[in-house]
Coordinates of C-alpha atoms in Angstrom, one line a residue:
Chain Y
M1 CA -17.7 44.2 24.3
S2 CA -18.2 43.9 28.0
R3 CA -19.8 42.0 30.8
D4 CA -23.2 42.6 29.2
L5 CA -22.4 39.8 26.9
G6 CA -23.2 37.6 29.9
L7 CA -19.8 36.1 30.0
E8 CA -19.8 35.6 33.8
N9 CA -21.0 32.3 32.6
L10 CA -19.0 30.8 29.8
D11 CA -19.5 27.4 28.4
I12 CA -17.2 26.5 25.6
N13 CA -17.2 23.0 24.2
V14 CA -15.3 22.7 21.0
K15 CA -15.6 19.1 19.8
H16 CA -13.3 17.8 17.2
L17 CA -14.8 14.4 17.0
T18 CA -14.3 13.0 13.6
R19 CA -13.4 9.5 12.5
V20 CA -11.7 7.8 15.3
E21 CA -10.2 8.2 18.7
G22 CA -7.4 10.6 19.1
H23 CA -8.9 14.0 18.9
G24 CA -8.9 16.9 21.3
N25 CA -11.9 18.7 22.7
I26 CA -11.6 22.1 24.3
V27 CA -13.8 22.5 27.4
V28 CA -14.3 25.7 29.4
D29 CA -16.8 26.0 32.2
M30 CA -17.2 29.2 34.0
K31 CA -20.1 30.0 36.4
N32 CA -20.7 33.4 38.0
G33 CA -17.3 34.5 37.1
V34 CA -15.6 31.5 38.7
L35 CA -13.6 29.2 36.4
H36 CA -14.5 25.6 37.1
K37 CA -12.8 24.1 34.1
A38 CA -10.5 25.1 31.2
Q39 CA -8.8 22.1 29.7
L40 CA -8.0 20.2 26.6
D41 CA -9.6 16.8 26.7
I42 CA -7.5 14.2 25.0
V43 CA -8.6 10.8 23.9
E44 CA -5.5 9.3 22.6
A45 CA -4.9 5.8 21.3
P46 CA -3.4 3.8 24.2
R47 CA 0.2 3.1 24.3
Y48 CA -0.1 0.4 21.9
F49 CA 3.4 0.7 20.4
E50 CA 5.1 0.0 23.7
A51 CA 3.3 -3.3 23.8
L52 CA 4.0 -3.9 20.1
L53 CA 7.8 -3.5 20.7
K54 CA 8.0 -6.3 23.3
G55 CA 9.8 -9.4 21.9
R56 CA 11.0 -7.5 18.8
S57 CA 14.6 -7.7 17.7
F58 CA 16.8 -4.6 17.7
H59 CA 16.6 -4.5 13.9
E60 CA 12.8 -3.9 14.1
A61 CA 12.4 -1.4 16.8
A62 CA 13.1 1.7 14.8
I63 CA 11.1 0.5 11.8
I64 CA 8.1 -0.1 13.9
T65 CA 8.3 3.2 15.9
S66 CA 8.9 5.2 12.7
R67 CA 5.4 4.1 11.6
I68 CA 3.7 5.5 14.6
C69 CA 3.1 8.7 12.6
G70 CA 3.8 10.3 9.3
I71 CA 4.6 13.6 10.7
C72 CA 7.0 12.5 13.4
S73 CA 8.4 9.3 11.8
L74 CA 12.0 10.5 11.6
G75 CA 12.1 11.7 15.2
H76 CA 10.8 8.4 16.5
Q77 CA 13.2 6.5 14.3
L78 CA 16.3 8.3 15.4
T79 CA 15.3 8.4 19.1
S80 CA 14.6 4.6 18.9
L81 CA 18.0 4.0 17.3
K82 CA 19.8 6.0 20.0
A83 CA 18.0 4.0 22.7
T84 CA 18.9 0.7 21.0
E85 CA 22.6 1.7 20.4
Q86 CA 23.0 2.7 24.1
A87 CA 21.4 -0.5 25.3
L88 CA 23.5 -2.7 23.1
G89 CA 26.7 -0.7 23.3
L90 CA 26.8 0.1 19.5
A91 CA 29.1 3.0 18.8
V92 CA 28.4 5.1 15.7
T93 CA 30.8 7.1 13.5
E94 CA 31.1 10.8 13.1
Q95 CA 29.7 10.5 9.6
T96 CA 26.6 8.7 10.9
V97 CA 26.0 11.5 13.5
L98 CA 26.3 14.1 10.8
L99 CA 23.9 12.3 8.4
R100 CA 21.4 11.9 11.2
K101 CA 21.7 15.6 12.1
L102 CA 21.1 16.4 8.5
L103 CA 17.9 14.3 8.5
I104 CA 16.7 16.0 11.7
H105 CA 17.2 19.4 10.1
G106 CA 15.1 18.3 7.2
A107 CA 12.3 17.0 9.4
T108 CA 12.3 20.0 11.7
L109 CA 12.3 22.4 8.7
Q110 CA 9.4 20.6 7.2
S111 CA 7.2 20.4 10.3
N112 CA 7.9 24.0 11.3
V113 CA 7.2 25.4 7.9
L114 CA 3.9 23.4 7.5
H115 CA 2.9 24.5 11.0
A116 CA 3.4 28.1 10.3
Y117 CA 1.8 28.1 6.9
F118 CA -1.0 25.5 7.2
L119 CA -2.1 26.0 10.8
A120 CA -1.0 29.4 12.0
A121 CA -1.3 31.6 8.9
P122 CA -5.0 30.7 8.3
D123 CA -5.6 31.8 11.9
F124 CA -3.8 35.1 11.5
L125 CA -5.6 35.8 8.2
K126 CA -8.9 34.7 9.8
V127 CA -9.7 32.0 7.2
G128 CA -10.7 28.5 8.2
S129 CA -7.9 26.6 6.5
V130 CA -5.1 26.8 4.1
I131 CA -7.3 26.0 1.1
P132 CA -8.9 29.5 0.7
L133 CA -5.3 30.9 0.7
V134 CA -4.7 29.3 -2.6
A135 CA -7.0 31.9 -4.2
T136 CA -5.9 34.9 -2.1
H137 CA -2.2 34.1 -1.5
P138 CA -1.1 31.6 -4.1
D139 CA 2.6 32.5 -4.0
V140 CA 2.6 31.9 -0.2
V141 CA 1.0 28.4 -0.6
L142 CA 3.3 27.5 -3.4
R143 CA 6.3 28.6 -1.3
A144 CA 5.1 26.4 1.6
L145 CA 4.8 23.4 -0.7
R146 CA 8.2 24.1 -2.3
M147 CA 9.8 24.2 1.2
K148 CA 8.0 20.9 2.2
K149 CA 9.2 19.3 -1.0
L150 CA 12.8 20.4 -0.5
A151 CA 12.8 19.3 3.1
N152 CA 11.6 15.9 1.8
D153 CA 14.5 15.9 -0.6
I154 CA 16.9 15.9 2.3
G155 CA 15.1 12.8 3.6
D156 CA 15.2 11.2 0.2
A157 CA 18.9 11.9 -0.3
V158 CA 20.0 10.7 3.1
G159 CA 17.2 8.4 4.3
G160 CA 16.4 6.7 1.0
R161 CA 12.9 8.0 1.2
A162 CA 11.4 10.9 3.1
V163 CA 8.5 9.5 5.2
H164 CA 9.7 6.3 6.7
P165 CA 13.4 6.4 6.0
I166 CA 14.9 3.0 5.2
T167 CA 18.7 3.5 5.1
C168 CA 19.0 4.5 8.8
V169 CA 19.6 1.4 10.9
P170 CA 21.1 0.5 14.3
G171 CA 24.8 1.3 14.1
G172 CA 24.8 3.5 11.0
F173 CA 23.5 3.7 7.4
T174 CA 23.0 1.0 4.9
H175 CA 23.5 3.5 2.1
V176 CA 25.4 6.8 2.1
P177 CA 24.6 9.6 -0.3
T178 CA 27.2 10.3 -3.0
A179 CA 29.2 13.6 -3.1
D180 CA 27.2 14.5 -6.2
T181 CA 23.9 14.0 -4.4
L182 CA 25.1 16.1 -1.5
R183 CA 26.3 18.9 -3.8
L184 CA 22.9 19.0 -5.6
L185 CA 21.2 19.1 -2.2
R186 CA 23.4 21.9 -1.1
K187 CA 22.7 23.9 -4.2
K188 CA 18.9 23.6 -3.7
M189 CA 19.3 24.6 0.0
V190 CA 21.3 27.6 -0.9
E191 CA 19.5 28.7 -4.0
Q192 CA 15.9 27.8 -3.0
M193 CA 15.4 27.0 0.7
V194 CA 17.3 29.9 2.2
P195 CA 15.6 32.6 0.0
D196 CA 12.2 30.9 0.7
W197 CA 12.9 31.0 4.4
L198 CA 13.8 34.7 4.2
A199 CA 10.5 35.3 2.5
T200 CA 8.8 33.2 5.2
V201 CA 10.3 35.6 7.8
E202 CA 8.8 38.5 5.9
T203 CA 5.4 36.8 5.7
M204 CA 5.5 36.1 9.4
K205 CA 6.5 39.7 10.1
A206 CA 3.4 40.9 8.2
L207 CA 1.2 38.6 10.2
A208 CA 2.7 39.1 13.6
G209 CA 0.2 41.8 14.6
A210 CA -2.5 39.0 14.7
I211 CA -0.6 37.0 17.3
P212 CA -2.4 37.2 20.7
V213 CA -0.7 39.0 23.5
F214 CA -0.6 36.7 26.5
E215 CA 2.1 36.0 29.0
R216 CA 2.5 33.1 31.4
P217 CA 5.9 32.2 32.7
T218 CA 6.4 28.5 33.0
E219 CA 9.3 26.0 33.1
Y220 CA 10.8 25.5 29.7
I221 CA 12.6 22.2 29.1
S222 CA 14.7 21.2 26.1
L223 CA 17.9 19.4 25.3
R224 CA 21.1 21.5 25.5
S225 CA 24.5 20.7 24.3
D226 CA 27.9 22.4 24.8
G227 CA 28.4 22.2 21.0
D228 CA 25.7 22.9 18.5
Y229 CA 22.0 24.0 18.8
A230 CA 20.8 20.8 20.4
L231 CA 18.4 18.7 18.3
Y232 CA 20.1 15.3 17.9
D233 CA 21.7 15.1 21.3
G234 CA 22.3 16.9 24.6
D235 CA 21.5 17.1 28.3
I236 CA 18.0 17.8 29.6
C237 CA 18.0 21.5 30.4
S238 CA 15.3 23.3 32.4
T239 CA 15.0 27.1 32.7
D240 CA 14.2 26.5 36.4
T241 CA 16.8 24.0 37.5
G242 CA 19.5 23.8 34.9
R243 CA 21.1 20.7 33.2
V244 CA 20.9 17.0 34.0
P245 CA 21.9 14.0 31.9
D246 CA 19.1 12.3 30.0
S247 CA 19.4 9.2 32.3
E248 CA 17.2 11.4 34.6
Y249 CA 14.4 11.6 32.1
R250 CA 11.8 10.0 34.4
R251 CA 12.4 12.6 37.1
M252 CA 12.4 15.3 34.3
T253 CA 9.0 14.2 33.0
N254 CA 7.3 12.8 36.1
E255 CA 4.1 11.5 34.4
F256 CA 0.8 11.5 36.2
I257 CA -2.7 10.6 35.3
V258 CA -5.6 13.0 35.0
P259 CA -9.3 12.1 34.5
H260 CA -9.9 14.1 31.4
S261 CA -7.2 12.6 29.3
S262 CA -6.1 9.1 28.4
S263 CA -2.7 10.6 27.7
K264 CA -0.6 11.1 30.8
H265 CA 0.3 14.6 31.9
C266 CA 3.8 15.7 33.1
K267 CA 5.2 18.2 35.6
V268 CA 8.6 18.9 37.1
S269 CA 9.3 22.0 39.2
R270 CA 5.9 23.6 38.7
S271 CA 2.4 22.4 37.9
S272 CA 3.4 22.1 34.2
Y273 CA 6.2 22.8 31.8
M274 CA 6.6 23.5 28.1
V275 CA 8.6 21.7 25.4
G276 CA 9.1 22.5 21.8
A277 CA 10.5 25.3 19.7
L278 CA 9.9 28.0 22.2
A279 CA 11.6 26.0 25.0
R280 CA 14.5 25.4 22.6
W281 CA 14.6 29.1 21.9
N282 CA 14.6 30.0 25.6
N283 CA 17.3 27.5 26.4
N284 CA 19.5 27.6 23.3
H285 CA 19.1 30.9 21.5
D286 CA 22.8 31.5 22.0
K287 CA 23.5 28.5 19.7
L288 CA 21.5 29.7 16.7
C289 CA 23.3 30.9 13.6
P290 CA 23.5 34.7 13.1
E291 CA 20.9 34.7 10.3
A292 CA 18.3 33.0 12.6
L293 CA 19.1 35.5 15.4
Q294 CA 18.6 38.3 13.0
A295 CA 15.2 36.9 12.0
A296 CA 14.3 36.6 15.7
A297 CA 15.2 40.2 16.3
A298 CA 13.1 41.2 13.2
L299 CA 10.2 39.2 14.5
G300 CA 10.5 40.6 18.1
L301 CA 11.3 37.2 19.6
K302 CA 13.3 37.8 22.8
P303 CA 15.1 35.4 25.1
G304 CA 13.0 34.5 28.1
C305 CA 9.8 34.6 26.0
T306 CA 6.7 33.6 28.0
N307 CA 4.0 34.0 25.3
P308 CA 3.1 30.4 24.1
Y309 CA 1.6 31.8 20.9
L310 CA 5.1 32.8 19.9
N311 CA 6.0 29.1 19.6
T312 CA 5.2 29.6 15.9
V313 CA 7.6 32.4 15.6
A314 CA 10.3 30.4 17.3
Q315 CA 9.6 27.6 14.7
V316 CA 10.1 30.0 11.9
V317 CA 13.4 31.3 13.4
E318 CA 14.6 27.7 14.0
A319 CA 13.7 26.7 10.4
G320 CA 16.3 29.1 9.2
H321 CA 18.9 27.7 11.5
C322 CA 18.1 24.2 10.2
A323 CA 18.4 25.3 6.6
L324 CA 21.7 27.1 7.1
D325 CA 23.2 24.5 9.4
A326 CA 22.2 21.8 6.9
V327 CA 24.4 23.5 4.4
A328 CA 27.3 23.6 6.9
I329 CA 26.8 19.9 7.6
I330 CA 26.8 19.1 3.9
D331 CA 30.1 21.0 3.6
Q332 CA 31.6 19.0 6.5
L333 CA 30.5 15.7 4.9
L334 CA 31.9 16.7 1.5
E335 CA 35.2 17.7 3.1
M336 CA 35.4 14.3 4.8
G337 CA 34.4 12.6 1.6
P338 CA 31.2 10.5 2.1
R339 CA 32.0 6.8 2.2
Y340 CA 30.2 3.6 2.9
E341 CA 30.7 2.3 6.4
K342 CA 29.4 -1.0 7.5
P343 CA 26.8 -0.4 10.2
N344 CA 28.0 -1.5 13.6
Q345 CA 25.6 -4.2 14.6
E346 CA 27.6 -6.3 17.0
P347 CA 26.2 -5.8 20.5
T348 CA 28.8 -5.4 23.2
Q349 CA 26.3 -5.6 26.0
F350 CA 22.6 -6.2 26.6
G351 CA 20.9 -3.8 28.9
T352 CA 18.8 -0.7 29.1
G353 CA 19.3 2.4 26.9
I354 CA 17.7 5.8 26.7
G355 CA 17.3 7.9 23.5
S356 CA 16.4 11.5 23.8
T357 CA 16.0 13.8 20.7
E358 CA 14.4 17.1 20.0
V359 CA 11.7 16.5 17.5
P360 CA 9.6 19.4 16.2
R361 CA 7.1 19.4 19.1
G362 CA 9.7 18.9 21.9
I363 CA 11.8 16.3 23.6
L364 CA 11.0 12.7 22.7
Y365 CA 12.2 9.9 24.9
H366 CA 12.5 6.2 24.2
E367 CA 13.8 3.7 26.7
Y368 CA 14.3 0.0 25.9
T369 CA 15.5 -2.9 27.9
Y370 CA 17.0 -5.8 25.8
D371 CA 17.5 -9.4 26.7
R372 CA 20.6 -11.5 25.7
Q373 CA 19.0 -12.3 22.4
A374 CA 18.8 -8.6 21.6
R375 CA 15.1 -8.6 21.9
I376 CA 13.1 -5.9 23.7
V377 CA 11.7 -6.9 27.0
K378 CA 10.5 -3.5 28.1
A379 CA 9.8 -0.2 26.2
N380 CA 8.8 3.2 27.4
C381 CA 8.1 6.2 25.1
I382 CA 7.3 9.7 26.2
I383 CA 6.1 12.0 23.5
P384 CA 6.3 15.8 23.5
T385 CA 2.6 16.4 23.4
G386 CA 2.1 14.4 26.6
Q387 CA 4.6 16.7 28.2
N388 CA 2.8 19.8 27.0
L389 CA -0.8 18.9 27.9
A390 CA -0.6 20.2 31.5
N391 CA 1.0 23.4 30.2
I392 CA -1.8 23.9 27.7
D393 CA -4.4 23.5 30.5
D394 CA -2.5 26.0 32.7
D395 CA -2.4 28.4 29.8
M396 CA -6.1 28.1 29.4
K397 CA -6.8 28.6 33.1
K398 CA -4.9 31.9 33.0
L399 CA -6.1 33.1 29.6
V400 CA -9.9 32.7 30.1
P401 CA -10.3 34.9 33.2
E402 CA -8.0 37.5 31.5
V403 CA -10.0 37.9 28.4
V404 CA -13.5 37.0 29.6
A405 CA -14.4 40.7 30.3
T406 CA -13.3 42.1 26.9
K407 CA -13.9 39.4 24.3
S408 CA -16.9 37.6 22.9
K409 CA -17.4 33.9 23.3
E410 CA -16.4 33.4 19.6
E411 CA -13.2 35.4 20.1
I412 CA -12.3 33.4 23.2
T413 CA -13.0 30.2 21.5
S414 CA -10.8 31.3 18.6
W415 CA -8.0 32.3 20.9
L416 CA -8.2 28.9 22.7
E417 CA -8.1 27.0 19.4
M418 CA -5.1 29.1 18.3
L419 CA -3.4 28.3 21.7
V420 CA -3.8 24.6 21.2
R421 CA -2.6 24.9 17.6
A422 CA 0.5 26.9 18.7
Y423 CA 1.6 23.6 20.4
D424 CA 0.6 21.6 17.3
P425 CA -0.3 18.7 19.5
C426 CA 0.2 15.1 18.4
I427 CA -3.4 14.0 19.2
S428 CA -4.1 11.9 16.3
C429 CA -1.0 10.3 14.9
S430 CA -2.5 7.5 13.4
V431 CA -5.2 7.1 10.8
H432 CA -5.7 8.6 7.5
M433 CA -8.8 7.2 5.9
L434 CA -11.2 9.1 3.8
D435 CA -14.7 10.0 4.9
V436 CA -16.9 10.4 1.8
E437 CA -20.6 11.0 0.9
F438 CA -21.8 10.0 -2.5
M439 CA -23.6 12.7 -4.4
E440 CA -27.1 12.0 -5.5
Chain D
M1 CA -0.3 4.3 -14.2
K2 CA 0.6 5.4 -10.7
V3 CA -0.9 3.4 -7.8
I4 CA -0.8 5.3 -4.5
A5 CA -1.7 3.7 -1.2
V6 CA -2.5 5.8 1.9
G7 CA -2.8 4.6 5.5
N8 CA -1.2 3.2 8.5
S9 CA -0.7 -0.6 8.6
F10 CA -0.4 -0.5 12.4
Y11 CA -4.0 0.8 12.6
G12 CA -6.1 -2.2 11.6
D13 CA -8.1 -1.7 8.4
D14 CA -6.4 1.6 7.7
G15 CA -3.6 -0.6 6.4
V16 CA -5.7 -1.9 3.5
G17 CA -3.8 0.3 1.0
A18 CA -0.4 -1.1 2.1
A19 CA -1.9 -4.7 1.9
V20 CA -3.0 -4.0 -1.7
L21 CA 0.4 -2.7 -2.7
A22 CA 2.0 -5.8 -1.2
H23 CA -0.2 -8.0 -3.4
L24 CA 0.6 -5.9 -6.5
E25 CA 4.3 -6.1 -5.8
Q26 CA 4.1 -9.9 -5.8
A27 CA 1.7 -10.1 -8.8
D28 CA 2.9 -12.5 -11.5
R29 CA 3.0 -10.2 -14.5
G30 CA 4.2 -11.0 -17.9
D31 CA 7.2 -9.3 -19.5
D32 CA 5.0 -7.2 -21.7
A33 CA 2.7 -6.1 -18.9
P34 CA 2.1 -2.3 -18.9
A35 CA 4.3 -0.4 -16.5
W36 CA 3.1 0.8 -13.2
E37 CA 4.5 2.7 -10.4
L38 CA 3.6 1.8 -6.8
V39 CA 3.8 4.4 -4.1
D40 CA 3.2 3.8 -0.4
L41 CA 2.4 7.2 1.0
G42 CA 2.0 5.8 4.6
T43 CA 0.5 8.5 6.8
D44 CA 1.9 11.5 5.0
A45 CA -1.3 12.1 3.1
L46 CA -0.3 15.7 2.3
G47 CA 2.7 14.2 0.4
L48 CA 0.1 13.2 -2.2
L49 CA 0.7 16.7 -3.7
E50 CA 4.2 15.7 -4.6
H51 CA 3.1 12.5 -6.3
L52 CA 0.3 13.7 -8.5
E53 CA 1.4 14.3 -12.1
P54 CA -1.0 16.0 -14.4
G55 CA -1.3 14.0 -17.6
R56 CA -0.8 10.6 -15.9
P57 CA -3.6 8.3 -14.7
H58 CA -3.6 7.7 -11.0
I59 CA -5.3 5.2 -8.6
V60 CA -5.5 6.1 -4.9
V61 CA -6.3 3.2 -2.5
D62 CA -7.5 4.1 1.0
A63 CA -9.8 3.0 3.7
A64 CA -13.0 5.1 3.3
R65 CA -15.9 5.5 5.5
M66 CA -18.8 5.4 3.0
G67 CA -21.6 4.1 5.0
L68 CA -21.4 0.7 3.3
A69 CA -21.0 -2.8 4.7
P70 CA -17.4 -3.5 6.0
G71 CA -15.2 -4.8 3.1
S72 CA -17.3 -3.1 0.5
V73 CA -15.2 -1.7 -2.4
A74 CA -16.2 1.4 -4.3
S75 CA -14.4 3.3 -7.0
F76 CA -15.0 6.9 -7.7
G77 CA -13.5 10.1 -9.0
P78 CA -12.7 12.7 -6.4
D79 CA -15.3 15.0 -8.0
E80 CA -18.0 12.4 -7.7
V81 CA -18.1 12.4 -3.9
K82 CA -18.2 15.0 -1.2
V83 CA -15.0 14.3 0.7
R84 CA -15.7 15.6 4.2
I85 CA -12.9 17.8 5.5
L86 CA -11.7 15.7 8.4
A87 CA -8.9 17.8 9.7
D88 CA -9.7 18.8 13.3
G89 CA -7.9 22.0 12.6
L90 CA -5.9 21.7 15.8
S91 CA -2.8 20.0 14.5
L92 CA -0.9 19.1 11.4
H93 CA -1.8 15.5 12.2
G94 CA -5.3 16.1 11.1
L95 CA -4.3 17.1 7.5
G96 CA -5.2 14.3 5.2
L97 CA -6.3 13.3 1.7
A98 CA -9.3 15.7 1.8
E99 CA -6.9 18.6 2.1
A100 CA -4.5 17.2 -0.4
F101 CA -7.2 16.8 -3.0
G102 CA -8.6 20.3 -2.2
L103 CA -5.2 21.9 -2.6
A104 CA -4.3 20.0 -5.7
T105 CA -7.6 21.0 -7.4
R106 CA -7.1 24.7 -6.4
L107 CA -3.5 24.7 -7.6
G108 CA -4.4 23.1 -10.9
K109 CA -2.3 20.1 -10.1
M110 CA -5.1 17.6 -10.1
P111 CA -4.6 15.0 -12.9
A112 CA -7.6 14.5 -15.2
Q113 CA -7.7 10.8 -14.3
V114 CA -7.7 10.0 -10.7
L115 CA -9.6 6.9 -9.5
V116 CA -10.1 6.5 -5.8
I117 CA -10.7 3.0 -4.6
G118 CA -12.2 3.1 -1.2
V119 CA -12.6 0.1 1.1
E120 CA -15.1 0.3 3.9
P121 CA -13.2 -0.6 7.1
A122 CA -14.6 -2.8 9.9
Q123 CA -12.1 -1.7 12.5
V124 CA -9.7 1.2 12.7
A125 CA -7.8 1.0 16.0
A126 CA -4.3 0.4 17.0
G127 CA -3.3 -3.1 16.0
E128 CA -1.7 -5.1 13.2
G129 CA -3.6 -7.0 10.6
L130 CA -6.8 -6.5 8.6
S131 CA -10.3 -7.6 9.6
D132 CA -11.6 -10.6 7.8
A133 CA -14.0 -8.5 5.7
V134 CA -11.3 -6.1 4.6
A135 CA -8.8 -8.9 4.0
A136 CA -11.3 -10.6 1.7
A137 CA -11.7 -7.3 -0.2
V138 CA -7.9 -7.0 -1.0
P139 CA -8.0 -9.4 -4.1
R140 CA -11.0 -7.6 -5.5
V141 CA -9.2 -4.3 -5.3
V142 CA -6.2 -5.9 -6.9
D143 CA -8.4 -7.1 -9.8
I144 CA -9.9 -3.7 -10.3
I145 CA -6.4 -2.1 -10.4
Q146 CA -5.1 -4.8 -12.9
A147 CA -8.1 -4.1 -15.1
E148 CA -7.6 -0.4 -14.9
V149 CA -3.9 -0.7 -15.8
L150 CA -4.8 -2.8 -18.9
R151 CA -7.6 -0.3 -19.9
H152 CA -5.1 2.5 -19.8
A153 CA -2.3 0.6 -21.6

């Protein structure tokens, strides 16, 4: 393939218009070898939830935000609880923090695994979706579903139910899993999840040759903590500028409006930055458990990685850490002896609080201001995908000129789609209705 | 009988499934009424795979774009319609019931008796509450489900 494909002019317009608002279109416009446009157009539902939160009591905020989306419900819920607890001065116990960390491990595991198997693997195997893989690789699909189910079991055991957990409330938990429940969960994690994860690493290794080679150094931002691999809590950490407390989140997101997206874009030290598993890897690889680090070495993932396509590999590595650290947390809970503690719901102040948590796609921020009746007067929510949008555009602007001489339009389109998928953007959180056609 | 609702009650008529479940939960049923299990799947449509039990009848309630008038109710088996694959393929968020049915069928996990009750939405956009047309359809869906439960008892 060469220039005789006529690719001095390249016009790519991948439309993903389906049912409703909230889908991304990839647009590339190149004329006479000059790139005029390479971007992901986002039409996202407006910030409806911020408006919906106004006037709500502190009991309701986490319930409402957890329903923003089935994929990210736990992340929104915990981030919301943290914001509320800080605003109202509600301290939580060590057991509450451990249970929440266990929940985050389950949610991260589930999302990372589904992403690798349902979005990335079909690309690497050059099939359109996961469905054809049932015929060609049934064991792999069944493994993915087994891992999803077991990750859900964590949510069921701790959260009362997996998708929109109900036991997790401001100030603690309304219900605590029994020692027996935790022991059973531990057994499943050790006997099923960890072996399945090791098999996942092998699958990823076999597919790694299909991962595009593309480098673009950018700023990587994630939480970082002095203790564990930061998912539940930490300072905001940038590969460019180091650590700051999460009270500086507005400066560390710096939202701005662009014409092609109804979702705001973000930048800090450069024109864009990346959040998510790869950013966490670059900032916190030293905090991963030894098994996860071994997997990273086997998969060729190195610190300071600048290939965004390797976000998927970072997710697989991180999934192992979540599985193994979940076992460690269960052991800690069992040693303490799980016991019911009344949730601390007596506000000691009424003000503003910020919650920041690493959800699968990156840092999620919620900020609430409460009045003296413990009702929300102001809410702000910055999702990871909004933070990644500028970075995706910058990746595209570097990628297209690099490959235009050597690849066909179809290949470039496929690489661009894979790039967007590597970030697993949250572009349609919302609606799950069927679209059917009656057969004659 | 297992009754499974899919959808997001914060997105207008996509919340019809949850509204139907709320009606069923409050239904005045006699002591000897046949047992049912009600599942609110929320927006985790792929989670359907964990709830389908071969050998047990299922009803799935969801908003469905069928080209009918808003509030229209139609019941069908998943094999009677062409379910368009709606996933945009760009994100996990796009995976939905179409993929769940597709996977369940390919994996041999699809129960013999699955009835989908689709309600044509009038508005699907961020916001609480159903449109008038869809709210009026809720009791009709409840009646269909009650009749199905009796038929299978």
